[in-house]
PDB file of C-alpha atoms in Angstrom:
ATOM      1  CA  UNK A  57     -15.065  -8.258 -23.153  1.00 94.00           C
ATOM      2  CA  UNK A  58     -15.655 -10.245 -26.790  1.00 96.00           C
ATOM      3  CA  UNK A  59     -11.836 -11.361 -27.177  1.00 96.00           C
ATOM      4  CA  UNK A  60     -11.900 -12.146 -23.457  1.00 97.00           C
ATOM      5  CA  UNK A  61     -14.609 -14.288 -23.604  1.00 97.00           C
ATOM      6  CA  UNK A  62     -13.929 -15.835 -26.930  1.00 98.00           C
ATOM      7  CA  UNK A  63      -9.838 -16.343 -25.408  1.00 97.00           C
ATOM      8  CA  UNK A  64     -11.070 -18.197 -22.768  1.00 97.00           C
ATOM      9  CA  UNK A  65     -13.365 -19.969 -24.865  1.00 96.00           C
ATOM     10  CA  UNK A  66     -10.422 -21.131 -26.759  1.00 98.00           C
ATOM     11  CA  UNK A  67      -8.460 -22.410 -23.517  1.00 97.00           C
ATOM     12  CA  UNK A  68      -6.574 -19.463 -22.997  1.00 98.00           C
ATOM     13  CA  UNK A  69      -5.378 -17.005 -19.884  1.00 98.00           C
ATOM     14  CA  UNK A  70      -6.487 -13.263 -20.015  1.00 98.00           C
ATOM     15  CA  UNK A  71      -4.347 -10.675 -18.944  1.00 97.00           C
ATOM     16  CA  UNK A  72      -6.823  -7.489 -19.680  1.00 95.00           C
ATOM     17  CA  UNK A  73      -6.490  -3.500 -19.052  1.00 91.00           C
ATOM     18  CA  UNK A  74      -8.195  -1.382 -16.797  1.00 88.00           C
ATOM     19  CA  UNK A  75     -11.336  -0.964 -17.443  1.00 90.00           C
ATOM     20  CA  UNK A  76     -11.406  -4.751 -17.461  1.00 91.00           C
ATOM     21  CA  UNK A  77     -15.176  -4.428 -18.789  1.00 95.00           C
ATOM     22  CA  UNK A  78     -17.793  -1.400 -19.860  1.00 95.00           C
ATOM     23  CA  UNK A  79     -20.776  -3.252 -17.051  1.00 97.00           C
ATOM     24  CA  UNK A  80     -20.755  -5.215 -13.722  1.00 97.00           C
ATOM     25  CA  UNK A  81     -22.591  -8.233 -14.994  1.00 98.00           C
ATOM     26  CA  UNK A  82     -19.373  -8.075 -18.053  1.00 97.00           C
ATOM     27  CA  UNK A  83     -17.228  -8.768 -15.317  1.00 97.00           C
ATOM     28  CA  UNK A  84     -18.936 -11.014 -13.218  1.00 97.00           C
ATOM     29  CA  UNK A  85     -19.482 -12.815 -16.236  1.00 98.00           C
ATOM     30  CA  UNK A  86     -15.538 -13.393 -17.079  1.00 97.00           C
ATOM     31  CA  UNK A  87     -14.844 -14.080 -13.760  1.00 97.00           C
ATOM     32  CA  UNK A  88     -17.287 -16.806 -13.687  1.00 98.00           C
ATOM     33  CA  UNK A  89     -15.934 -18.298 -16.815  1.00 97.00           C
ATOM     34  CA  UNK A  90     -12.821 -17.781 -15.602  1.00 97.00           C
ATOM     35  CA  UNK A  91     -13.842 -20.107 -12.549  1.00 97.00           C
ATOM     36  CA  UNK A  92     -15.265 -22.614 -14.911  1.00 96.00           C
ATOM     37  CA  UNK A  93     -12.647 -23.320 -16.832  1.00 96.00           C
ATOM     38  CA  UNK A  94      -9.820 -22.918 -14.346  1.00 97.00           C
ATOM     39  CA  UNK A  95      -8.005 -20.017 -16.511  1.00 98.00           C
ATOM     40  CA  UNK A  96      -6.742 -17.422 -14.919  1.00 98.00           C
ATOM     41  CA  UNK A  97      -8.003 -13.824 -15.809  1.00 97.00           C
ATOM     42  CA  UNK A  98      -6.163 -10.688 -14.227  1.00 96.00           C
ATOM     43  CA  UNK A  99      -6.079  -7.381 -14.358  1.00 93.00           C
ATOM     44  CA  UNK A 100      -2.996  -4.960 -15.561  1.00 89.00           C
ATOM     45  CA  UNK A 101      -2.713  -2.259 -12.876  1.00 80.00           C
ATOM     46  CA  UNK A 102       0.582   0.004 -13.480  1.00 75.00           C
ATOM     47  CA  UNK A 103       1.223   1.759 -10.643  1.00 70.00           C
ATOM     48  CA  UNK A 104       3.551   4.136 -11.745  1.00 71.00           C
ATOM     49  CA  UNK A 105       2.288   7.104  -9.973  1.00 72.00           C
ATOM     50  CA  UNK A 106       2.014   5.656  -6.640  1.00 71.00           C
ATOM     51  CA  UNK A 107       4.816   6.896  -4.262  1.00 70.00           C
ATOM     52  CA  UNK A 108       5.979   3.729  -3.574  1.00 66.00           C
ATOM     53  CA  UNK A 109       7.366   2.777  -6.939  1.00 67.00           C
ATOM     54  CA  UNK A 110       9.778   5.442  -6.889  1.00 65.00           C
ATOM     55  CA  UNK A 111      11.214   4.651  -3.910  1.00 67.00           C
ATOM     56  CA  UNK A 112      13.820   2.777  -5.350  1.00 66.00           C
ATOM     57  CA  UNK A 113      16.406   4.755  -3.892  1.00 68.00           C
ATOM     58  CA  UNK A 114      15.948   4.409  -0.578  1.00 64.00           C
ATOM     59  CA  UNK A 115      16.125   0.582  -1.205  1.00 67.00           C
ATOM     60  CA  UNK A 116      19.937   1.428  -2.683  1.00 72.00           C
ATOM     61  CA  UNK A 117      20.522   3.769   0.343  1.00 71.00           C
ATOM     62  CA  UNK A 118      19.415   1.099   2.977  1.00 66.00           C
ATOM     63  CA  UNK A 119      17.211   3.132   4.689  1.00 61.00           C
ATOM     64  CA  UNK A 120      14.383   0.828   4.008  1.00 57.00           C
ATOM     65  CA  UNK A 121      14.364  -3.214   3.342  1.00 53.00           C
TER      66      UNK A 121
END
């Protein structure tokens, strides 16, 4: 939350991990500044246990897309 805050502070985008803060108000607080300032702040979600991203094979095999 510190180095978020303090990035933005500085003029810069925040790419952050999941948890993207310890409390509700922590959040609501860097997405405020986040409206502010006009930086964008966004969450990392890997999704590499959902189904879908390893269905790359039926993408090669045409039977979907």
């Amino acid at each position: 939350f510190d180095y978020a805050m303090a990035s933005m502070r500085h003029g810069k985008h925040v790419l952050l991990e999941k948890p993207m803060t310890l409390t509700v108000n922590q959040a609501e607080e860097l997405v405020k500044m986040s409206e502010e300032t006009g930086l964008k702040l966004a969450v990392g979600f890997h999704m590499r246990f959902h189904p879908g991203t390893h269905d790359q094979g039926y993408f090669e095999q045409r039977k979907i897309g």
